[in-house]
């Protein structure tokens, strides 16, 4: 399954499906159709069926998808049937918000250490974590088999932090700093940028006004 | 131009192009090819050419795209050639981080007010803004022609906040709360969720290991 090339767009939609399926599961809903998923997630049902067909024949005609079976499959596809340790660098407001978020994360990715270079922040408690100095980062990453790095430092420091994370053996980086990072091709980098969400939202402002009566349902790919 | 249906996937890539083009512009780079853009942004050059062709014939064969012309066009497409006022609800760590981010945002979306229901947070200064009580929200939105709402409250409060924002005349919402919001079809809602980025990153962890030698370039749509 994993050997097939799957586009990043599909991979990025899987957590969105997973989140809603988890909600359904919590409400003890047993099955869901691609129509219902499409309505809730503002996506085309045909797109959803196509996405899920990449990974196998999950749906049953006239019944829909078995919620807990689909959750299990998506979690497996996303490697979430194992615990994945992550480290966060930069304990400012955003870093603290993300570390706190740990508690809400039902999935198996866990922030197990937080680092900062600011002496005022080192030693500070964020939930169960204590902010550690940068000097301890490489050892901590190796010791706890940490595979993902989350960067929440200012843009000017981000490349230096990325280099240190990669040097310590990190395989993938989630970058919140508003800058483009250089990395070897085998290191996966996702840019997490709230401005992207916000700026793309602006596109729909005037659009909605021009054709709001006949354009009620948003047209997604 | 705006009457043509453009998929959300394309709209969501435009701010990514814009950010990199702004970087090039700052470094006084005058032209850029779709190959260079693709390499930097980890996207297929053909995809980039196709995306930009939606909006007009910007590129010149053998020369590439004029950076400042393309910036101007994308900004126009995204409605960023006018100031768009936004309001943020929820002055926790994440809300504070996003409000601070205001300062780095070169584009025309501006957070002009922050609200919270917690008496301990009301009156607190975040850069140039002062956290206001929820009771003042509707008046402030109308008075300052605020069109976008950003929700950074806990999940259980998010729907209530969304209803209040929509009631006050907000046209679009960026929702950071880990819950799916109900809204009329003419209100655009984008879910901003760092777990989506993080969980989709996990997909590439084991994949990268299986085929890392012949799979150096990530395969994006």
mmCIF file with all atom_site columns, N, CA, C and O in Angstrom, chain A residues 24-63:
data_model
loop_
_atom_site.group_PDB
_atom_site.id
_atom_site.type_symbol
_atom_site.label_atom_id
_atom_site.label_alt_id
_atom_site.label_comp_id
_atom_site.label_asym_id
_atom_site.label_entity_id
_atom_site.label_seq_id
_atom_site.pdbx_PDB_ins_code
_atom_site.Cartn_x
_atom_site.Cartn_y
_atom_site.Cartn_z
_atom_site.occupancy
_atom_site.B_iso_or_equiv
_atom_site.pdbx_formal_charge
_atom_site.auth_seq_id
_atom_site.auth_comp_id
_atom_site.auth_asym_id
_atom_site.auth_atom_id
_atom_site.pdbx_PDB_model_num
ATOM 1   N N  . UNK A 1 24 ? -17.445 11.294 15.443 1.00 0.00 ? 24 UNK A N  1
ATOM 2   C CA . UNK A 1 24 ? -18.577 10.380 15.224 1.00 0.00 ? 24 UNK A CA 1
ATOM 3   C C  . UNK A 1 24 ? -18.489 9.190  16.180 1.00 0.00 ? 24 UNK A C  1
ATOM 4   O O  . UNK A 1 24 ? -19.479 8.779  16.782 1.00 0.00 ? 24 UNK A O  1
ATOM 5   N N  . UNK A 1 25 ? -17.299 8.639  16.292 1.00 0.00 ? 25 UNK A N  1
ATOM 6   C CA . UNK A 1 25 ? -17.073 7.466  17.143 1.00 0.00 ? 25 UNK A CA 1
ATOM 7   C C  . UNK A 1 25 ? -17.425 7.775  18.597 1.00 0.00 ? 25 UNK A C  1
ATOM 8   O O  . UNK A 1 25 ? -18.058 6.976  19.286 1.00 0.00 ? 25 UNK A O  1
ATOM 9   N N  . UNK A 1 26 ? -17.035 8.976  19.035 1.00 0.00 ? 26 UNK A N  1
ATOM 10  C CA . UNK A 1 26 ? -17.331 9.397  20.407 1.00 0.00 ? 26 UNK A CA 1
ATOM 11  C C  . UNK A 1 26 ? -18.832 9.510  20.628 1.00 0.00 ? 26 UNK A C  1
ATOM 12  O O  . UNK A 1 26 ? -19.340 9.235  21.714 1.00 0.00 ? 26 UNK A O  1
ATOM 13  N N  . UNK A 1 27 ? -19.547 9.916  19.571 1.00 0.00 ? 27 UNK A N  1
ATOM 14  C CA . UNK A 1 27 ? -21.010 10.013 19.642 1.00 0.00 ? 27 UNK A CA 1
ATOM 15  C C  . UNK A 1 27 ? -21.675 8.673  19.308 1.00 0.00 ? 27 UNK A C  1
ATOM 16  O O  . UNK A 1 27 ? -22.882 8.602  19.094 1.00 0.00 ? 27 UNK A O  1
ATOM 17  N N  . UNK A 1 28 ? -20.856 7.621  19.220 1.00 0.00 ? 28 UNK A N  1
ATOM 18  C CA . UNK A 1 28 ? -21.327 6.250  18.971 1.00 0.00 ? 28 UNK A CA 1
ATOM 19  C C  . UNK A 1 28 ? -22.076 6.078  17.657 1.00 0.00 ? 28 UNK A C  1
ATOM 20  O O  . UNK A 1 28 ? -22.989 5.256  17.535 1.00 0.00 ? 28 UNK A O  1
ATOM 21  N N  . UNK A 1 29 ? -21.692 6.866  16.660 1.00 0.00 ? 29 UNK A N  1
ATOM 22  C CA . UNK A 1 29 ? -22.220 6.692  15.303 1.00 0.00 ? 29 UNK A CA 1
ATOM 23  C C  . UNK A 1 29 ? -21.409 5.579  14.638 1.00 0.00 ? 29 UNK A C  1
ATOM 24  O O  . UNK A 1 29 ? -20.180 5.635  14.608 1.00 0.00 ? 29 UNK A O  1
ATOM 25  N N  . UNK A 1 30 ? -22.084 4.548  14.099 1.00 0.00 ? 30 UNK A N  1
ATOM 26  C CA . UNK A 1 30 ? -21.383 3.363  13.598 1.00 0.00 ? 30 UNK A CA 1
ATOM 27  C C  . UNK A 1 30 ? -20.968 3.462  12.126 1.00 0.00 ? 30 UNK A C  1
ATOM 28  O O  . UNK A 1 30 ? -19.905 2.985  11.735 1.00 0.00 ? 30 UNK A O  1
ATOM 29  N N  . UNK A 1 31 ? -21.816 4.095  11.302 1.00 0.00 ? 31 UNK A N  1
ATOM 30  C CA . UNK A 1 31 ? -21.478 4.208  9.876  1.00 0.00 ? 31 UNK A CA 1
ATOM 31  C C  . UNK A 1 31 ? -21.695 5.638  9.385  1.00 0.00 ? 31 UNK A C  1
ATOM 32  O O  . UNK A 1 31 ? -22.478 6.398  9.959  1.00 0.00 ? 31 UNK A O  1
ATOM 33  N N  . UNK A 1 32 ? -20.986 5.973  8.308  1.00 0.00 ? 32 UNK A N  1
ATOM 34  C CA . UNK A 1 32 ? -21.123 7.317  7.731  1.00 0.00 ? 32 UNK A CA 1
ATOM 35  C C  . UNK A 1 32 ? -20.969 7.214  6.214  1.00 0.00 ? 32 UNK A C  1
ATOM 36  O O  . UNK A 1 32 ? -20.144 6.422  5.724  1.00 0.00 ? 32 UNK A O  1
ATOM 37  N N  . UNK A 1 33 ? -21.752 7.978  5.483  1.00 0.00 ? 33 UNK A N  1
ATOM 38  C CA . UNK A 1 33 ? -21.645 7.960  4.016  1.00 0.00 ? 33 UNK A CA 1
ATOM 39  C C  . UNK A 1 33 ? -20.676 9.050  3.554  1.00 0.00 ? 33 UNK A C  1
ATOM 40  O O  . UNK A 1 33 ? -20.379 9.991  4.297  1.00 0.00 ? 33 UNK A O  1
ATOM 41  N N  . UNK A 1 34 ? -20.197 8.917  2.327  1.00 0.00 ? 34 UNK A N  1
ATOM 42  C CA . UNK A 1 34 ? -19.316 9.958  1.780  1.00 0.00 ? 34 UNK A CA 1
ATOM 43  C C  . UNK A 1 34 ? -20.089 11.270 1.622  1.00 0.00 ? 34 UNK A C  1
ATOM 44  O O  . UNK A 1 34 ? -19.503 12.348 1.715  1.00 0.00 ? 34 UNK A O  1
ATOM 45  N N  . UNK A 1 35 ? -21.422 11.178 1.429  1.00 0.00 ? 35 UNK A N  1
ATOM 46  C CA . UNK A 1 35 ? -22.249 12.392 1.346  1.00 0.00 ? 35 UNK A CA 1
ATOM 47  C C  . UNK A 1 35 ? -22.216 13.156 2.673  1.00 0.00 ? 35 UNK A C  1
ATOM 48  O O  . UNK A 1 35 ? -22.012 14.368 2.699  1.00 0.00 ? 35 UNK A O  1
ATOM 49  N N  . UNK A 1 36 ? -22.424 12.405 3.778  1.00 0.00 ? 36 UNK A N  1
ATOM 50  C CA . UNK A 1 36 ? -22.397 13.053 5.103  1.00 0.00 ? 36 UNK A CA 1
ATOM 51  C C  . UNK A 1 36 ? -21.014 13.646 5.394  1.00 0.00 ? 36 UNK A C  1
ATOM 52  O O  . UNK A 1 36 ? -20.895 14.774 5.874  1.00 0.00 ? 36 UNK A O  1
ATOM 53  N N  . UNK A 1 37 ? -19.975 12.860 5.091  1.00 0.00 ? 37 UNK A N  1
ATOM 54  C CA . UNK A 1 37 ? -18.609 13.354 5.301  1.00 0.00 ? 37 UNK A CA 1
ATOM 55  C C  . UNK A 1 37 ? -18.390 14.631 4.491  1.00 0.00 ? 37 UNK A C  1
ATOM 56  O O  . UNK A 1 37 ? -17.834 15.611 4.995  1.00 0.00 ? 37 UNK A O  1
ATOM 57  N N  . UNK A 1 38 ? -18.832 14.598 3.246  1.00 0.00 ? 38 UNK A N  1
ATOM 58  C CA . UNK A 1 38 ? -18.649 15.740 2.354  1.00 0.00 ? 38 UNK A CA 1
ATOM 59  C C  . UNK A 1 38 ? -19.332 16.994 2.871  1.00 0.00 ? 38 UNK A C  1
ATOM 60  O O  . UNK A 1 38 ? -18.768 18.084 2.860  1.00 0.00 ? 38 UNK A O  1
ATOM 61  N N  . UNK A 1 39 ? -20.551 16.807 3.385  1.00 0.00 ? 39 UNK A N  1
ATOM 62  C CA . UNK A 1 39 ? -21.332 17.924 3.895  1.00 0.00 ? 39 UNK A CA 1
ATOM 63  C C  . UNK A 1 39 ? -20.646 18.550 5.109  1.00 0.00 ? 39 UNK A C  1
ATOM 64  O O  . UNK A 1 39 ? -20.515 19.766 5.223  1.00 0.00 ? 39 UNK A O  1
ATOM 65  N N  . UNK A 1 40 ? -20.176 17.688 6.016  1.00 0.00 ? 40 UNK A N  1
ATOM 66  C CA . UNK A 1 40 ? -19.546 18.153 7.252  1.00 0.00 ? 40 UNK A CA 1
ATOM 67  C C  . UNK A 1 40 ? -18.194 18.799 6.989  1.00 0.00 ? 40 UNK A C  1
ATOM 68  O O  . UNK A 1 40 ? -17.807 19.751 7.649  1.00 0.00 ? 40 UNK A O  1
ATOM 69  N N  . UNK A 1 41 ? -17.459 18.219 6.047  1.00 0.00 ? 41 UNK A N  1
ATOM 70  C CA . UNK A 1 41 ? -16.070 18.648 5.857  1.00 0.00 ? 41 UNK A CA 1
ATOM 71  C C  . UNK A 1 41 ? -15.921 19.607 4.686  1.00 0.00 ? 41 UNK A C  1
ATOM 72  O O  . UNK A 1 41 ? -14.812 20.002 4.346  1.00 0.00 ? 41 UNK A O  1
ATOM 73  N N  . UNK A 1 42 ? -17.061 19.963 4.070  1.00 0.00 ? 42 UNK A N  1
ATOM 74  C CA . UNK A 1 42 ? -17.012 20.915 2.978  1.00 0.00 ? 42 UNK A CA 1
ATOM 75  C C  . UNK A 1 42 ? -16.120 20.409 1.840  1.00 0.00 ? 42 UNK A C  1
ATOM 76  O O  . UNK A 1 42 ? -15.284 21.137 1.310  1.00 0.00 ? 42 UNK A O  1
ATOM 77  N N  . UNK A 1 43 ? -16.277 19.124 1.534  1.00 0.00 ? 43 UNK A N  1
ATOM 78  C CA . UNK A 1 43 ? -15.530 18.503 0.445  1.00 0.00 ? 43 UNK A CA 1
ATOM 79  C C  . UNK A 1 43 ? -16.503 17.752 -0.460 1.00 0.00 ? 43 UNK A C  1
ATOM 80  O O  . UNK A 1 43 ? -17.562 17.315 -0.018 1.00 0.00 ? 43 UNK A O  1
ATOM 81  N N  . UNK A 1 44 ? -16.115 17.570 -1.708 1.00 0.00 ? 44 UNK A N  1
ATOM 82  C CA . UNK A 1 44 ? -16.909 16.812 -2.666 1.00 0.00 ? 44 UNK A CA 1
ATOM 83  C C  . UNK A 1 44 ? -16.921 15.326 -2.292 1.00 0.00 ? 44 UNK A C  1
ATOM 84  O O  . UNK A 1 44 ? -15.857 14.731 -2.120 1.00 0.00 ? 44 UNK A O  1
ATOM 85  N N  . UNK A 1 45 ? -18.122 14.694 -2.144 1.00 0.00 ? 45 UNK A N  1
ATOM 86  C CA . UNK A 1 45 ? -18.181 13.270 -1.776 1.00 0.00 ? 45 UNK A CA 1
ATOM 87  C C  . UNK A 1 45 ? -17.369 12.376 -2.721 1.00 0.00 ? 45 UNK A C  1
ATOM 88  O O  . UNK A 1 45 ? -16.745 11.408 -2.284 1.00 0.00 ? 45 UNK A O  1
ATOM 89  N N  . UNK A 1 46 ? -17.377 12.705 -4.021 1.00 0.00 ? 46 UNK A N  1
ATOM 90  C CA . UNK A 1 46 ? -16.606 11.903 -4.984 1.00 0.00 ? 46 UNK A CA 1
ATOM 91  C C  . UNK A 1 46 ? -15.109 11.973 -4.674 1.00 0.00 ? 46 UNK A C  1
ATOM 92  O O  . UNK A 1 46 ? -14.385 10.982 -4.779 1.00 0.00 ? 46 UNK A O  1
ATOM 93  N N  . UNK A 1 47 ? -14.679 13.173 -4.244 1.00 0.00 ? 47 UNK A N  1
ATOM 94  C CA . UNK A 1 47 ? -13.283 13.361 -3.853 1.00 0.00 ? 47 UNK A CA 1
ATOM 95  C C  . UNK A 1 47 ? -12.947 12.479 -2.645 1.00 0.00 ? 47 UNK A C  1
ATOM 96  O O  . UNK A 1 47 ? -11.894 11.843 -2.579 1.00 0.00 ? 47 UNK A O  1
ATOM 97  N N  . UNK A 1 48 ? -13.838 12.457 -1.685 1.00 0.00 ? 48 UNK A N  1
ATOM 98  C CA . UNK A 1 48 ? -13.632 11.661 -0.472 1.00 0.00 ? 48 UNK A CA 1
ATOM 99  C C  . UNK A 1 48 ? -13.549 10.182 -0.823 1.00 0.00 ? 48 UNK A C  1
ATOM 100 O O  . UNK A 1 48 ? -12.635 9.472  -0.378 1.00 0.00 ? 48 UNK A O  1
ATOM 101 N N  . UNK A 1 49 ? -14.485 9.697  -1.667 1.00 0.00 ? 49 UNK A N  1
ATOM 102 C CA . UNK A 1 49 ? -14.450 8.282  -2.070 1.00 0.00 ? 49 UNK A CA 1
ATOM 103 C C  . UNK A 1 49 ? -13.136 7.964  -2.780 1.00 0.00 ? 49 UNK A C  1
ATOM 104 O O  . UNK A 1 49 ? -12.530 6.926  -2.533 1.00 0.00 ? 49 UNK A O  1
ATOM 105 N N  . UNK A 1 50 ? -12.714 8.874  -3.639 1.00 0.00 ? 50 UNK A N  1
ATOM 106 C CA . UNK A 1 50 ? -11.460 8.673  -4.380 1.00 0.00 ? 50 UNK A CA 1
ATOM 107 C C  . UNK A 1 50 ? -10.262 8.618  -3.418 1.00 0.00 ? 50 UNK A C  1
ATOM 108 O O  . UNK A 1 50 ? -9.395  7.755  -3.531 1.00 0.00 ? 50 UNK A O  1
ATOM 109 N N  . UNK A 1 51 ? -10.225 9.564  -2.465 1.00 0.00 ? 51 UNK A N  1
ATOM 110 C CA . UNK A 1 51 ? -9.129  9.597  -1.485 1.00 0.00 ? 51 UNK A CA 1
ATOM 111 C C  . UNK A 1 51 ? -9.040  8.274  -0.741 1.00 0.00 ? 51 UNK A C  1
ATOM 112 O O  . UNK A 1 51 ? -7.960  7.696  -0.591 1.00 0.00 ? 51 UNK A O  1
ATOM 113 N N  . UNK A 1 52 ? -10.182 7.805  -0.251 1.00 0.00 ? 52 UNK A N  1
ATOM 114 C CA . UNK A 1 52 ? -10.170 6.615  0.603  1.00 0.00 ? 52 UNK A CA 1
ATOM 115 C C  . UNK A 1 52 ? -9.904  5.350  -0.210 1.00 0.00 ? 52 UNK A C  1
ATOM 116 O O  . UNK A 1 52 ? -9.348  4.383  0.303  1.00 0.00 ? 52 UNK A O  1
ATOM 117 N N  . UNK A 1 53 ? -10.255 5.378  -1.494 1.00 0.00 ? 53 UNK A N  1
ATOM 118 C CA . UNK A 1 53 ? -10.021 4.212  -2.354 1.00 0.00 ? 53 UNK A CA 1
ATOM 119 C C  . UNK A 1 53 ? -8.527  3.951  -2.584 1.00 0.00 ? 53 UNK A C  1
ATOM 120 O O  . UNK A 1 53 ? -8.128  2.837  -2.910 1.00 0.00 ? 53 UNK A O  1
ATOM 121 N N  . UNK A 1 54 ? -7.701  4.988  -2.403 1.00 0.00 ? 54 UNK A N  1
ATOM 122 C CA . UNK A 1 54 ? -6.246  4.800  -2.490 1.00 0.00 ? 54 UNK A CA 1
ATOM 123 C C  . UNK A 1 54 ? -5.768  3.685  -1.568 1.00 0.00 ? 54 UNK A C  1
ATOM 124 O O  . UNK A 1 54 ? -4.784  3.021  -1.810 1.00 0.00 ? 54 UNK A O  1
ATOM 125 N N  . UNK A 1 55 ? -6.451  3.571  -0.461 1.00 0.00 ? 55 UNK A N  1
ATOM 126 C CA . UNK A 1 55 ? -5.934  2.726  0.620  1.00 0.00 ? 55 UNK A CA 1
ATOM 127 C C  . UNK A 1 55 ? -6.671  1.408  0.757  1.00 0.00 ? 55 UNK A C  1
ATOM 128 O O  . UNK A 1 55 ? -6.376  0.614  1.635  1.00 0.00 ? 55 UNK A O  1
ATOM 129 N N  . UNK A 1 56 ? -7.656  1.180  -0.116 1.00 0.00 ? 56 UNK A N  1
ATOM 130 C CA . UNK A 1 56 ? -8.392  -0.076 -0.036 1.00 0.00 ? 56 UNK A CA 1
ATOM 131 C C  . UNK A 1 56 ? -9.882  0.166  -0.223 1.00 0.00 ? 56 UNK A C  1
ATOM 132 O O  . UNK A 1 56 ? -10.329 1.317  -0.348 1.00 0.00 ? 56 UNK A O  1
ATOM 133 N N  . UNK A 1 57 ? -10.632 -0.890 -0.229 1.00 0.00 ? 57 UNK A N  1
ATOM 134 C CA . UNK A 1 57 ? -12.062 -0.828 -0.515 1.00 0.00 ? 57 UNK A CA 1
ATOM 135 C C  . UNK A 1 57 ? -12.841 -0.795 0.803  1.00 0.00 ? 57 UNK A C  1
ATOM 136 O O  . UNK A 1 57 ? -13.322 -1.805 1.281  1.00 0.00 ? 57 UNK A O  1
ATOM 137 N N  . UNK A 1 58 ? -12.943 0.418  1.387  1.00 0.00 ? 58 UNK A N  1
ATOM 138 C CA . UNK A 1 58 ? -13.493 0.547  2.741  1.00 0.00 ? 58 UNK A CA 1
ATOM 139 C C  . UNK A 1 58 ? -15.020 0.645  2.777  1.00 0.00 ? 58 UNK A C  1
ATOM 140 O O  . UNK A 1 58 ? -15.647 0.206  3.725  1.00 0.00 ? 58 UNK A O  1
ATOM 141 N N  . UNK A 1 59 ? -15.601 1.279  1.770  1.00 0.00 ? 59 UNK A N  1
ATOM 142 C CA . UNK A 1 59 ? -17.029 1.593  1.826  1.00 0.00 ? 59 UNK A CA 1
ATOM 143 C C  . UNK A 1 59 ? -17.893 0.441  1.355  1.00 0.00 ? 59 UNK A C  1
ATOM 144 O O  . UNK A 1 59 ? -17.459 -0.398 0.568  1.00 0.00 ? 59 UNK A O  1
ATOM 145 N N  . UNK A 1 60 ? -19.122 0.386  1.862  1.00 0.00 ? 60 UNK A N  1
ATOM 146 C CA . UNK A 1 60 ? -20.077 -0.600 1.353  1.00 0.00 ? 60 UNK A CA 1
ATOM 147 C C  . UNK A 1 60 ? -21.270 0.160  0.793  1.00 0.00 ? 60 UNK A C  1
ATOM 148 O O  . UNK A 1 60 ? -21.844 1.018  1.472  1.00 0.00 ? 60 UNK A O  1
ATOM 149 N N  . UNK A 1 61 ? -21.607 -0.145 -0.449 1.00 0.00 ? 61 UNK A N  1
ATOM 150 C CA . UNK A 1 61 ? -22.657 0.575  -1.167 1.00 0.00 ? 61 UNK A CA 1
ATOM 151 C C  . UNK A 1 61 ? -23.975 0.563  -0.382 1.00 0.00 ? 61 UNK A C  1
ATOM 152 O O  . UNK A 1 61 ? -24.413 -0.466 0.098  1.00 0.00 ? 61 UNK A O  1
ATOM 153 N N  . UNK A 1 62 ? -24.602 1.720  -0.229 1.00 0.00 ? 62 UNK A N  1
ATOM 154 C CA . UNK A 1 62 ? -25.890 1.811  0.456  1.00 0.00 ? 62 UNK A CA 1
ATOM 155 C C  . UNK A 1 62 ? -25.752 1.872  1.972  1.00 0.00 ? 62 UNK A C  1
ATOM 156 O O  . UNK A 1 62 ? -26.700 2.205  2.662  1.00 0.00 ? 62 UNK A O  1
ATOM 157 N N  . UNK A 1 63 ? -24.583 1.540  2.491  1.00 0.00 ? 63 UNK A N  1
ATOM 158 C CA . UNK A 1 63 ? -24.378 1.547  3.949  1.00 0.00 ? 63 UNK A CA 1
ATOM 159 C C  . UNK A 1 63 ? -23.387 2.645  4.329  1.00 0.00 ? 63 UNK A C  1
ATOM 160 O O  . UNK A 1 63 ? -23.585 3.391  5.275  1.00 0.00 ? 63 UNK A O  1
#
